[in-house]
Coordinates of C-alpha atoms and ligand atoms in Angstrom, one line a residue:
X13 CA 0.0 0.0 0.0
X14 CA 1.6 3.5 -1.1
X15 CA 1.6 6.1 1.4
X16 CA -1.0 8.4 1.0
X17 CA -1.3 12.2 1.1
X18 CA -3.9 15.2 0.0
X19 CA -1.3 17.0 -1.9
X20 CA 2.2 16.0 -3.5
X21 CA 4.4 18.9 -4.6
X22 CA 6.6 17.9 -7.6
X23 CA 9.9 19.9 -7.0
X24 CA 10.9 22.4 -4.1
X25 CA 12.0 24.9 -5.9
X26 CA 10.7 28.6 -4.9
X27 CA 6.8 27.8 -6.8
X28 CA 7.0 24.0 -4.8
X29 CA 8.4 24.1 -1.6
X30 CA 5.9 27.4 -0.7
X31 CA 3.5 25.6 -2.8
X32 CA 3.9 22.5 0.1
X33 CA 4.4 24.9 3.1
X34 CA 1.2 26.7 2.1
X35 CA -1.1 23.7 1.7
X36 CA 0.1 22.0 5.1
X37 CA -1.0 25.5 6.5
X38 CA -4.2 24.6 5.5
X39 CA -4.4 21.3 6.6
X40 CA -4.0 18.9 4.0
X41 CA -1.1 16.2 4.5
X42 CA 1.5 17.3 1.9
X43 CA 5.0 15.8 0.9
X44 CA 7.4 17.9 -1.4
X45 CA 9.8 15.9 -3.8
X46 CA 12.5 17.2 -5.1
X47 CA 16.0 15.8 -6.6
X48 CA 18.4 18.2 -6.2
X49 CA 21.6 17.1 -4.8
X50 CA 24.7 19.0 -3.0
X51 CA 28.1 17.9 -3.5
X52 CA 27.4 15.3 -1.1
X53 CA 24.2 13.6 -2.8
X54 CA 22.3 15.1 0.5
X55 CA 19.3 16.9 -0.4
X56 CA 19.2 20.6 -1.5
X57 CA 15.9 21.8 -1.9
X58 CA 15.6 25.3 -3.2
X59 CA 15.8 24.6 -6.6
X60 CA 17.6 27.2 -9.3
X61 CA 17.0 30.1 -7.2
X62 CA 18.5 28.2 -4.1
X63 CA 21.2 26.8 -6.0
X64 CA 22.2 28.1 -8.7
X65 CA 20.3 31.1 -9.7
X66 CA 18.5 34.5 -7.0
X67 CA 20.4 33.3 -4.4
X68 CA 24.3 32.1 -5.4
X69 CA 24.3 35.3 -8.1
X70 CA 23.2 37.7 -5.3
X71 CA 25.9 36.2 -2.9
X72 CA 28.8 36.6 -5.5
X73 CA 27.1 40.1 -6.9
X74 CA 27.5 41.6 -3.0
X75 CA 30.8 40.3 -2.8
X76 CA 32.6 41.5 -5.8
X77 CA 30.6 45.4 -5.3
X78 CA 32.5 45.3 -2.0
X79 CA 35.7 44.1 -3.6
X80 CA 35.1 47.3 -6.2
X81 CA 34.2 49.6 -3.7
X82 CA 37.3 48.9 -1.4
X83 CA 39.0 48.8 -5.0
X84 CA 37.8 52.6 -6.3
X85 CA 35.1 53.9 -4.2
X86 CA 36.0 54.2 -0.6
X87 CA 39.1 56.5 -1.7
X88 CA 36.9 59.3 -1.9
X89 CA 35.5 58.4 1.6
X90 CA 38.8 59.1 3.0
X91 CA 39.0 55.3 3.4
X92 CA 42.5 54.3 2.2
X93 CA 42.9 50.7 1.5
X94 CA 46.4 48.8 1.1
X95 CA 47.2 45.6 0.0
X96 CA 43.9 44.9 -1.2
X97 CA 43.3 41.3 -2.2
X98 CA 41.0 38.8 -3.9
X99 CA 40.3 35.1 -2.2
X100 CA 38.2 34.2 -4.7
X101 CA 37.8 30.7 -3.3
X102 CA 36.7 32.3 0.0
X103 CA 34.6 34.3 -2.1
X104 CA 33.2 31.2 -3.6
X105 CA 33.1 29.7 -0.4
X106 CA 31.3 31.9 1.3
X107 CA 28.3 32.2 -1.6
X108 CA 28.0 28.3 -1.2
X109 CA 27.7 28.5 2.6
X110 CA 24.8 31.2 1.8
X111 CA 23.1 28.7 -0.5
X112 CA 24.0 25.7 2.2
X113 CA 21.9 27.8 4.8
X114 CA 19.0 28.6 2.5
X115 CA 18.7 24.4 1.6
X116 CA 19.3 23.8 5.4
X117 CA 16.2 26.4 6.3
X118 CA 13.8 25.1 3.6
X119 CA 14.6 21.6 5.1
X120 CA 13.5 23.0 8.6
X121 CA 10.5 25.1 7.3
X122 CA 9.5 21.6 6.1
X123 CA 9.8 20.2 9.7
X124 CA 8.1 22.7 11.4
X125 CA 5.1 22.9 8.5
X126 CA 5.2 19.0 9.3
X127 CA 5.3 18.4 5.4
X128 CA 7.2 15.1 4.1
X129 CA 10.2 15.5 2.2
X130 CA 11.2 13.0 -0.3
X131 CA 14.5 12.8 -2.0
X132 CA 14.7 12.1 -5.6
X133 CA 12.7 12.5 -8.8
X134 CA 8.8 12.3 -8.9
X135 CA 7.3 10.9 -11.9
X136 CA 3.5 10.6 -12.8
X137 CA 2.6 6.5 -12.7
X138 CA -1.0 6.6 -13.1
X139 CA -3.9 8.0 -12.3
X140 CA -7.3 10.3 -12.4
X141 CA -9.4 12.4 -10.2
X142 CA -10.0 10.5 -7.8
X143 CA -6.0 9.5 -6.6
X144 CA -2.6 9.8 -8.7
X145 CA 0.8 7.7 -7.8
X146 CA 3.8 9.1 -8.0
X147 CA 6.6 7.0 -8.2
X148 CA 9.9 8.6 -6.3
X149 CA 13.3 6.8 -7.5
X150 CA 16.6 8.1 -5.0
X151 CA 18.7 6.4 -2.8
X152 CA 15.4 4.5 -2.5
X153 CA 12.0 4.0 -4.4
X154 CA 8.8 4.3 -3.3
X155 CA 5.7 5.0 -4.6
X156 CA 3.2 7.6 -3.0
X157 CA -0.3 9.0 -3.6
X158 CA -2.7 11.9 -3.4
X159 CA -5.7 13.2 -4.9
X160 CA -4.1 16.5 -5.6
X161 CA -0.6 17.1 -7.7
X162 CA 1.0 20.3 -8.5
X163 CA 4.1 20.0 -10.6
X164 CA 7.0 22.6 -9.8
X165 CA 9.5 21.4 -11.8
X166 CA 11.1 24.3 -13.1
X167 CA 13.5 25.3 -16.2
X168 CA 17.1 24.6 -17.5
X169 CA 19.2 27.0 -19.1
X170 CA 19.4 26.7 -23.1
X171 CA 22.1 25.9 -25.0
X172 CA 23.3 27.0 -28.5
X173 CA 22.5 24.8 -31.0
X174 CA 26.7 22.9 -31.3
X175 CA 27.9 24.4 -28.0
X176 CA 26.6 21.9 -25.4
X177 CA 27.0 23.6 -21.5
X178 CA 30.8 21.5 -20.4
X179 CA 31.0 23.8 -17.5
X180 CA 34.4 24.1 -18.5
X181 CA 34.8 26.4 -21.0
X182 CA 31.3 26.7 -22.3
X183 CA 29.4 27.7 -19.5
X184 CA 25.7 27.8 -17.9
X185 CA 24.1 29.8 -15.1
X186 CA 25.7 26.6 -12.8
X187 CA 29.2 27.0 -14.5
X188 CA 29.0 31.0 -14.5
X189 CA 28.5 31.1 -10.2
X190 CA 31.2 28.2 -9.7
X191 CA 34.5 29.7 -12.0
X192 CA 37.7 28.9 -9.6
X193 CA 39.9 31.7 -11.1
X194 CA 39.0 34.9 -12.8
X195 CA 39.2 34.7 -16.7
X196 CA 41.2 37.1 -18.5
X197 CA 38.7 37.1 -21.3
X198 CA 35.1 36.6 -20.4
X199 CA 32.6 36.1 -23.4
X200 CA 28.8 36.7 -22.7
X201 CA 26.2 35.2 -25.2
X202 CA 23.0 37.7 -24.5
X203 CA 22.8 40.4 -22.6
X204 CA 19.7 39.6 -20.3
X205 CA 19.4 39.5 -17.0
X206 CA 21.8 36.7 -16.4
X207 CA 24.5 37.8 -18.4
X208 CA 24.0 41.5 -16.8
X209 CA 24.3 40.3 -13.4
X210 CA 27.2 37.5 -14.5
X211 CA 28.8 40.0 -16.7
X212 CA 29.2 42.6 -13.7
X213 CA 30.4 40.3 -11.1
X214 CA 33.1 38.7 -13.3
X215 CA 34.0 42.3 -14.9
X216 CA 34.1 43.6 -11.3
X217 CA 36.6 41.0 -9.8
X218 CA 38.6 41.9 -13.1
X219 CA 37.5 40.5 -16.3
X220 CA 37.6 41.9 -19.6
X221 CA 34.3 40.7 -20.1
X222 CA 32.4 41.2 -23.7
X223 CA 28.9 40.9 -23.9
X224 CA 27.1 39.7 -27.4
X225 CA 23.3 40.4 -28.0
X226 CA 20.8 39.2 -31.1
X227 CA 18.8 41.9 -30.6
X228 CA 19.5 45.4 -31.8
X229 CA 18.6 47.4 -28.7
X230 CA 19.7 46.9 -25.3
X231 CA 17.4 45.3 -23.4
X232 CA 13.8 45.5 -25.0
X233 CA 12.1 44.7 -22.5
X234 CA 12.8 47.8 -20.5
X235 CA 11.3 51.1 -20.6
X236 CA 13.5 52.5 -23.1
X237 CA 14.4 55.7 -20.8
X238 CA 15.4 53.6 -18.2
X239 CA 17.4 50.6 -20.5
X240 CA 18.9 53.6 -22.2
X241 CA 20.7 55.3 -19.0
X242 CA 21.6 51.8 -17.5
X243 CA 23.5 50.7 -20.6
X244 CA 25.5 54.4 -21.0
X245 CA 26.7 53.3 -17.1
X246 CA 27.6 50.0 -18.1
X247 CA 29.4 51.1 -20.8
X248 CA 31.4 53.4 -18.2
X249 CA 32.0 50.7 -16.0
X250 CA 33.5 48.7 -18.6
X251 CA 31.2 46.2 -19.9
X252 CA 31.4 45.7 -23.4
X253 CA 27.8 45.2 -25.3
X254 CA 27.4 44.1 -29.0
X255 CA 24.2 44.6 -30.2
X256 CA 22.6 43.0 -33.3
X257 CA 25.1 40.3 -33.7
X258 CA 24.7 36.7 -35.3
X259 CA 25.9 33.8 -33.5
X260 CA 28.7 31.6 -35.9
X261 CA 30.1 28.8 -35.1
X262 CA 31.0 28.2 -31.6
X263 CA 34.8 25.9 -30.7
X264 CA 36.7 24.8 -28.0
X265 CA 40.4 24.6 -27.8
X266 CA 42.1 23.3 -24.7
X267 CA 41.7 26.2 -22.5
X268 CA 39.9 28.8 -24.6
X269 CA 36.8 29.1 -26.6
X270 CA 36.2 31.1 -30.0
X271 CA 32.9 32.6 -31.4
X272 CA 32.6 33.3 -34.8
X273 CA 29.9 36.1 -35.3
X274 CA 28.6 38.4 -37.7
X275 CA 28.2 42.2 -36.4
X276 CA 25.6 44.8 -36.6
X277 CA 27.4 46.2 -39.4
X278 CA 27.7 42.9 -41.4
X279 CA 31.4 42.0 -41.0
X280 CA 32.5 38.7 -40.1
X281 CA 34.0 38.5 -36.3
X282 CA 36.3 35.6 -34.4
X283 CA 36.7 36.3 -30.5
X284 CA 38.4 34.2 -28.4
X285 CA 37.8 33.8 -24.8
X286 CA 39.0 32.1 -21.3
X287 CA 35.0 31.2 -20.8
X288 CA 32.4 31.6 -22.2
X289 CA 28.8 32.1 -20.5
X290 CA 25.4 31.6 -22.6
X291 CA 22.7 33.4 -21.0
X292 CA 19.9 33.1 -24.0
X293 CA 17.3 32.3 -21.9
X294 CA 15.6 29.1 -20.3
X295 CA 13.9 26.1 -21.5
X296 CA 10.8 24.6 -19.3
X297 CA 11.9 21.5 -17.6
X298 CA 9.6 18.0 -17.6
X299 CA 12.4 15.4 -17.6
X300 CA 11.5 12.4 -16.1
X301 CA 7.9 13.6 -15.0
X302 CA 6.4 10.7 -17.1
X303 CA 4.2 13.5 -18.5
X304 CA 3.1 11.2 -21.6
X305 CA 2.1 8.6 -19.2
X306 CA -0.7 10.0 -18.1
X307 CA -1.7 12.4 -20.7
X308 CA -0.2 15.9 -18.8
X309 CA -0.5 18.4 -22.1
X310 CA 2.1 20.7 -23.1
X311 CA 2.0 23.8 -24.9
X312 CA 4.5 24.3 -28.4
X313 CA 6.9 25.1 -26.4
X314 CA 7.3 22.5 -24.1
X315 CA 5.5 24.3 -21.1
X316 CA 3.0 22.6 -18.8
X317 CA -0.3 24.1 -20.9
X318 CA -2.1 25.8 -17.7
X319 CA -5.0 28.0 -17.6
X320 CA -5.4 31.2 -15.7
X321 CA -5.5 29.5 -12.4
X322 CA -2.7 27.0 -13.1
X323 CA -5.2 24.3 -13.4
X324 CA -3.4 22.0 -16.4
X325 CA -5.7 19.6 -18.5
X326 CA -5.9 16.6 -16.2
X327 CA -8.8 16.7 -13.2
X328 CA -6.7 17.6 -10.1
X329 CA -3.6 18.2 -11.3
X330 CA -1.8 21.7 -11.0
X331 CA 1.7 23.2 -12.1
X332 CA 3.7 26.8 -11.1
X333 CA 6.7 28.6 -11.8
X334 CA 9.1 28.4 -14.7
X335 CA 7.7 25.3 -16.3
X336 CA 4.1 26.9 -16.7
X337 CA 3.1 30.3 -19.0
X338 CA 4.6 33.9 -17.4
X339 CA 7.8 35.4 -16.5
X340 CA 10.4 33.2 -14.9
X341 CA 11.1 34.7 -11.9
X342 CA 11.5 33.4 -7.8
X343 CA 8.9 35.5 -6.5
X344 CA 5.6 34.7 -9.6
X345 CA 6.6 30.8 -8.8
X346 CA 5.8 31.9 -4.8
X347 CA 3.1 33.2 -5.5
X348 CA 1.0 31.0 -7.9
X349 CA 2.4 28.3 -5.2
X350 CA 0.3 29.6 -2.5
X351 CA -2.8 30.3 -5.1
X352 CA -2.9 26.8 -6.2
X353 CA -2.8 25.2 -2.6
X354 CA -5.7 27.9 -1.7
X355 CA -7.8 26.9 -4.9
X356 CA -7.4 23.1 -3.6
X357 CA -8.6 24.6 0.0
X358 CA -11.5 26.2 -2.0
X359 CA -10.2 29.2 -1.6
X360 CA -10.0 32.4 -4.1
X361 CA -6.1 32.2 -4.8
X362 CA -5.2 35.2 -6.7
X363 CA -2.0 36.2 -8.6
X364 CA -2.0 39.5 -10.4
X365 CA 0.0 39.7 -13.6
X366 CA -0.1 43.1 -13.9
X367 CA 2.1 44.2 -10.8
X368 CA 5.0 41.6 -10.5
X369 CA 8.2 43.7 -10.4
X370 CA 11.3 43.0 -12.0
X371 CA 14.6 43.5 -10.8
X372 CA 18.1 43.4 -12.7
X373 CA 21.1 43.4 -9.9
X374 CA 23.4 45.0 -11.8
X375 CA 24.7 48.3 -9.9
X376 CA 23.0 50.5 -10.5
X377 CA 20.0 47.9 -10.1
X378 CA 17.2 48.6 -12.7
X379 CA 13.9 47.6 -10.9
X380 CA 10.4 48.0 -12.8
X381 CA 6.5 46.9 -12.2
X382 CA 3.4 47.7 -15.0
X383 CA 3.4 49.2 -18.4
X384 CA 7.0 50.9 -20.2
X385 CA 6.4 54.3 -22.0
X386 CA 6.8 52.2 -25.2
X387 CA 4.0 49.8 -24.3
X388 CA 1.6 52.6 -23.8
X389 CA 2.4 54.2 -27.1
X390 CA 1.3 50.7 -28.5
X391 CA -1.7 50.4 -26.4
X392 CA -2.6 54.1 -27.7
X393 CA -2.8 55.1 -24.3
X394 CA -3.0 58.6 -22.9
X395 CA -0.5 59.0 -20.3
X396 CA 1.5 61.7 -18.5
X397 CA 5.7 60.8 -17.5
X398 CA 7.6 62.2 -14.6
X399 CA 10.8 61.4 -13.8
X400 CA 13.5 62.5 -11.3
X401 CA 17.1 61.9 -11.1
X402 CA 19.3 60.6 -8.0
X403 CA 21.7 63.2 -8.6
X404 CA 19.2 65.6 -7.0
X405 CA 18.4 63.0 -4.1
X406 CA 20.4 64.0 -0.7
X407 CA 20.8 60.5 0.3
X408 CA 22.1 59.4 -3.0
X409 CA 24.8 62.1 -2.5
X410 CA 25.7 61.0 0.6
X411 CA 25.6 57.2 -0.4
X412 CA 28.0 58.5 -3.3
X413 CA 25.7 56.5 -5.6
X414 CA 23.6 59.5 -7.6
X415 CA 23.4 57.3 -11.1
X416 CA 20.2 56.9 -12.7
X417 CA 16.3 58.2 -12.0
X418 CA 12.9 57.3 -10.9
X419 CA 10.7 57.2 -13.7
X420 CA 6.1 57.4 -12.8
X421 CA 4.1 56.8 -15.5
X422 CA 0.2 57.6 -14.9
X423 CA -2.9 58.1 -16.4
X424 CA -3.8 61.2 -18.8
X425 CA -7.0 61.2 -17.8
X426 CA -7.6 59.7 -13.9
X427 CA -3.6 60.3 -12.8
X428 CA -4.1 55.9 -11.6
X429 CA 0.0 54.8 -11.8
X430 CA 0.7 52.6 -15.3
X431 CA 4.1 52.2 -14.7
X432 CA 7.1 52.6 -12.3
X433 CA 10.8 52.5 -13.7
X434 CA 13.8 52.8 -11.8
X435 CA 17.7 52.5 -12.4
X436 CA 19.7 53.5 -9.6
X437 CA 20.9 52.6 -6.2
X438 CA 18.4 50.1 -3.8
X439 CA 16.2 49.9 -6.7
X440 CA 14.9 46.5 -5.7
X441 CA 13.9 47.6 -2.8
X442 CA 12.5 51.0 -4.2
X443 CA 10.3 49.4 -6.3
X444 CA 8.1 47.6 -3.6
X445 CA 6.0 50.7 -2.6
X446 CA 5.6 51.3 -6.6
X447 CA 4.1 47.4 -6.0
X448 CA 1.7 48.1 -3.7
X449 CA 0.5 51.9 -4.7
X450 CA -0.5 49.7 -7.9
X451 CA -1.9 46.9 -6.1
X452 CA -4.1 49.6 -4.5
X453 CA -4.8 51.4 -7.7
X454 CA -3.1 54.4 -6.6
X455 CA -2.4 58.2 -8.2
X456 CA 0.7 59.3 -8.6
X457 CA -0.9 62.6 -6.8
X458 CA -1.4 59.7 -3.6
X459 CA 2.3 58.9 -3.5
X460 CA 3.0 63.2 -4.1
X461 CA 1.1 63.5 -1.2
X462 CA 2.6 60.6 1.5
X463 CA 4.9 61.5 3.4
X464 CA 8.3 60.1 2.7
X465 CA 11.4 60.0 5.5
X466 CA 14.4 62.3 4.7
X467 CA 16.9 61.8 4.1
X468 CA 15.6 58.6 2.0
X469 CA 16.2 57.2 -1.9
X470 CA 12.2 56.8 -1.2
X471 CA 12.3 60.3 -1.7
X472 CA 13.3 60.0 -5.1
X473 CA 9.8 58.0 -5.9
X474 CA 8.1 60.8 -4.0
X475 CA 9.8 63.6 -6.3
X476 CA 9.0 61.4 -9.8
X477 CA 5.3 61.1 -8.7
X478 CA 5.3 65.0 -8.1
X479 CA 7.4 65.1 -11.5
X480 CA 3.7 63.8 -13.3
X481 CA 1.7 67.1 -12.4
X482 CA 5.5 69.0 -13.2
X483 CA 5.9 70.2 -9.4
X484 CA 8.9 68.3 -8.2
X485 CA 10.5 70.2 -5.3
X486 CA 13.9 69.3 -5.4
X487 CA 14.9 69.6 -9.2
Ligands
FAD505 P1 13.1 25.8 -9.9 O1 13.6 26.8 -8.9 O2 13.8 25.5 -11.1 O3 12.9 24.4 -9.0 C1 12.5 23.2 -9.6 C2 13.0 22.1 -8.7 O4 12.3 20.9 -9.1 C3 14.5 21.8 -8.8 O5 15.0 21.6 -7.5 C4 14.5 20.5 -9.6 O6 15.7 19.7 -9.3 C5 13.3 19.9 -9.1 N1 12.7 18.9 -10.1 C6 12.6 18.9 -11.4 N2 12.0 17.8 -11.9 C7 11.8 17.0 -10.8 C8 11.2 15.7 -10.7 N3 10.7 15.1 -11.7 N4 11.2 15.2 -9.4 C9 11.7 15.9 -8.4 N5 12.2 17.1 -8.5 C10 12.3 17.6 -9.7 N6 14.4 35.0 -10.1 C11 14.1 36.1 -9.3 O7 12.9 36.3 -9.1 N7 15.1 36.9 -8.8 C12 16.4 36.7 -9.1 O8 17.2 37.4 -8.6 C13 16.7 35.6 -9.9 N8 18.0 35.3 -10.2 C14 18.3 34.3 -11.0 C15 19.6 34.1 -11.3 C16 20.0 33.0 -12.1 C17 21.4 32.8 -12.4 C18 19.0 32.2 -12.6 C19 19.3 31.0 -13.5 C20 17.7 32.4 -12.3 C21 17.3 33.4 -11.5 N9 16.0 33.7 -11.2 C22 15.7 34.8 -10.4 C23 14.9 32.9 -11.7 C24 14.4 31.9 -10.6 O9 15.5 31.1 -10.2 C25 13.3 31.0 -11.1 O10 12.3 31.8 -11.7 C26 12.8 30.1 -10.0 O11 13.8 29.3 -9.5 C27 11.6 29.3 -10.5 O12 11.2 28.5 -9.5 P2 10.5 27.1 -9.7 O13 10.1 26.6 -8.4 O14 9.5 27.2 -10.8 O15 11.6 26.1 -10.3
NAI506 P1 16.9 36.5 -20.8 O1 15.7 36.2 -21.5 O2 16.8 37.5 -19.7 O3 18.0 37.1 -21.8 C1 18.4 36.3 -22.9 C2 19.0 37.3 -23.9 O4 19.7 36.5 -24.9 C3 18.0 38.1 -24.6 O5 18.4 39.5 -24.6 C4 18.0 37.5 -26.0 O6 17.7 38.5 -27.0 C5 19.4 37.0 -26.1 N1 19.6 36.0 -27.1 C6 18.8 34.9 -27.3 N2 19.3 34.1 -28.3 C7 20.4 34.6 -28.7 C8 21.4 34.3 -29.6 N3 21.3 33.2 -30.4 N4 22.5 35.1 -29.7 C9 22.7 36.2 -29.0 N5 21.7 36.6 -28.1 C10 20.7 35.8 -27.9 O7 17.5 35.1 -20.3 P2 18.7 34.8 -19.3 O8 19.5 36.0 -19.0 O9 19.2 33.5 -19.8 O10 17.9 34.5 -18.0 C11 16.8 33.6 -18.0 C12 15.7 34.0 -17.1 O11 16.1 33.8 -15.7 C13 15.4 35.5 -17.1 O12 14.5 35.8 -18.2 C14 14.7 35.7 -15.8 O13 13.4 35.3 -16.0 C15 15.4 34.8 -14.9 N6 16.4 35.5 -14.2 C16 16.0 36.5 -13.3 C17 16.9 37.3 -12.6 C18 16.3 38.4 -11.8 O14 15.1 38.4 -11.5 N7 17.2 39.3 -11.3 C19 18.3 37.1 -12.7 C20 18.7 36.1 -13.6 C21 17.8 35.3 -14.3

């Protein structure tokens, strides 16, 4: 007789291990499986973010800014360094003792939210509304049950067709967090947000690091304002982006790697680097899942096919995060997590598109939530921009950080906020009270008119919503 349970999570990354604490919160008996493995084969639930993704890159980003600051900044502080050094392996060390305590603290939140953890890799044996078996195969197999399944299974990074990840020389997200000596020359296939927040560390700790885009404009995504100013300071700092290029042929030597590519201007191009990083976006991962086997649909592309409420085509069966519809990112995987196990509760779960923020950790950090100034236009929407810059910001002075600006964008007609965009220092943490005036349905008059501590970067946000009506105070 399998063990039984109301819910099994499939994974325990960020959308399945909140996914799990959230349903045992509600009462159901959950277990979480997931097979990720540290360098001892123990468990290491967390998934990417945990392991190789929000939470290693953020480690290594805060080192090397220190190791920059000591290196150029705190001069003008009057702090005068000597001797200044890089351990990169305590470096190293120390971002894989962060990631050890966030596995260890997942593994406890699992304890103390008495859900049952199983190590190794769920796949789907049979089943229907009533009950589905899941078959776990690690150190040992066993097969469990439960009426309800949500499937958390996450993404992989994609390869270029011909240059398969060896973590080597040709590197993923994995390789990119884990390299055991600076490279002389680092190469960067797309400048998203991995290669942005890869490409700074390693440039940072020393790197000649060259970054080569598809796409002719720098980061599309962004409002163009904002992506603008944030590649002119990247330039500065050293980073060099290629737009418009054409992947070539990609080989390895013995310990370098060459890219052939074709520039924006036509001409043929051969780089060789130490390493090479390819950052080109992420595929949706259903290895092993034994999705066939029971008739689990995906979509074209190889997502989990979901509807609005994550609900996929078989009765009973759910699936979050990165391997469903949406943007990949830590905190929309939270959060359709705790929908779904409040849907099973009967619940209204409730995840709104429209006001998950983005943030790039580069320094300055570009942080955004809602529409750009370009999607607007599209829309043929009537809208009204303020912006204000950090320059004119006390605490930005004082910081010694005054790049960038705080960009509103509102309504023409009934002032409600469309859009915040920010590049510049804290913006991740800047752009939560742009989350929740939109959540709300603010004005940008209702965030003129709150009060805002001084000296504070907040006050920045304050300024650009007085920018909309043209009365900032301080510019
Ligand atoms: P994952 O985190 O990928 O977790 C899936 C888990 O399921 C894994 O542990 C996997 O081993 C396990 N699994 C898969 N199949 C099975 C199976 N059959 N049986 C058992 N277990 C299985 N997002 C942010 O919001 N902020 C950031 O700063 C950020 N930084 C990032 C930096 C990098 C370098 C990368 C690569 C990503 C970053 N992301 C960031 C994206 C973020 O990591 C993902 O959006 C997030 O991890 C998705 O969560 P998930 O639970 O859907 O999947
Ligand atoms: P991405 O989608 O952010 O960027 C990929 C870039 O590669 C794009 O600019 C694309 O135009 C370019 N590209 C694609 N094919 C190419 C080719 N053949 N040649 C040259 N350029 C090419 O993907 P990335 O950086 O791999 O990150 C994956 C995802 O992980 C992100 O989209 C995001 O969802 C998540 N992530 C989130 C972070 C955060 O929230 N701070 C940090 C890192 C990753």
């Amino acid at each position: 007789m399998s063990k039984q349970f109301d819910v099994v999570v499939i994974g325990g990354g960020p959308g399945g291990y909140i996914a799990a604490i959230r349903a045992a919160q509600l009462g159901f008996n959950t277990a979480c499986i997931d097979e990720w493995k540290n360098a001892k084969n123990g468990p290491a639930p967390g998934g990417t973010c945990t392991n190789v993704g929000c939470i290693p890159s953020k480690a290594l980003l805060q080192s090397s800014e220190h190791y920059e600051h000591a290196g150029h900044a705190f001069a003008e502080h009057g702090i005068e360094v000597k001797g200044l050094g890089l351990n990169l392996g305590q470096m190293l060390a120390r971002k894989d003792g962060v990631v050890k305590q966030n596995n260890e603290g997942i593994l406890y939140l699992f304890k103390k939210n008495k859900v049952t953890f199983f190590h190794g890799r769920g796949s789907f044996v049979k089943g229907d509304a009533s009950a589905y078996e899941i078959k776990v195969s690690g150190a040992a197999e066993e097969t469990i049950s439960a009426k309800h399944i949500i499937v958390a299974t996450g993404s992989n990074a994609r390869a270029l067709p011909g240059a398969p990840f060896d973590e080597k020389l040709i590197l993923s997200n994995a390789g990119a967090l884990a390299i055991d000596a600076v490279p002389a020359k680092l190469g960067v296939i797309g400048a998203g947000v991995i290669g942005l927040e890869m490409g700074s560390v390693w440039r940072r700790l020393g790197s000649d690091v060259s970054v080569l885009e598809a796409l002719p404009t720098f980061l599309g995504a962004v409002d163009e304002q904002i992506a603008k100013e944030a590649g002119k300071l990247f330039t500065k700092q050293g980073l060099k982006v290629s737009l418009g290029v054409n992947i070539g042929a990609i080989t390895t030597g013995k310990n370098d790697v060459t890219v052939e590519y074709v520039d924006a201007a036509g001409a043929t191009q051969k780089a060789v680097y130490d390493k090479l990083i390819v950052s080109i976006g992420r595929t949706p991962n259903t290895i092993g899942l034994n999705a066939e086997g029971v008739g689990l649909q995906l979509d074209e592309r190889g997502f989990i096919a979901v509807d609005g409420d994550c609900k996929t085509n078989l009765p009973n069966v759910w699936a979050v995060g990165d391997v469903v519809r949406g943007p990949m990112l830590a905190h929309k995987a939270e959060e359709e997590g705790v929908a779904v196990a409040e849907r099973i509760a009967g619940q209204h779960g409730h995840v709104n598109f429209n006001t998950i923020p983005w943030v790039i950790y580069t320094s300055p950090e570009i942080a955004w939530v809602g529409k750009t100034e370009q999607q607007l236009k599209a829309d043929g929407v009537a809208y009204k921009a303020g912006t204000f810059p950090f320059l004119a910001n006390g605490r930005a002075r004082a910081l010694g950080d005054t790049s960038g600006m705080v960009k509103f964008l509102a309504d023409a007609k009934t002032d409600e906020i469309l859009g915040v965009h920010i590049v510049g220092p804290m913006a991740s943490e800047l752009i939560s009270e742009a989350v929740v005036a939109m959540e709300f349905r603010a004005s940008a008059e209702d965030i003129a008119r709150i009060c805002h501590a001084h000296p504070s970067l907040s006050e920045a946000t304050k300024e650009a919503a007085l920018a909309v009506d043209k009365r900032s105070l301080n510019f």
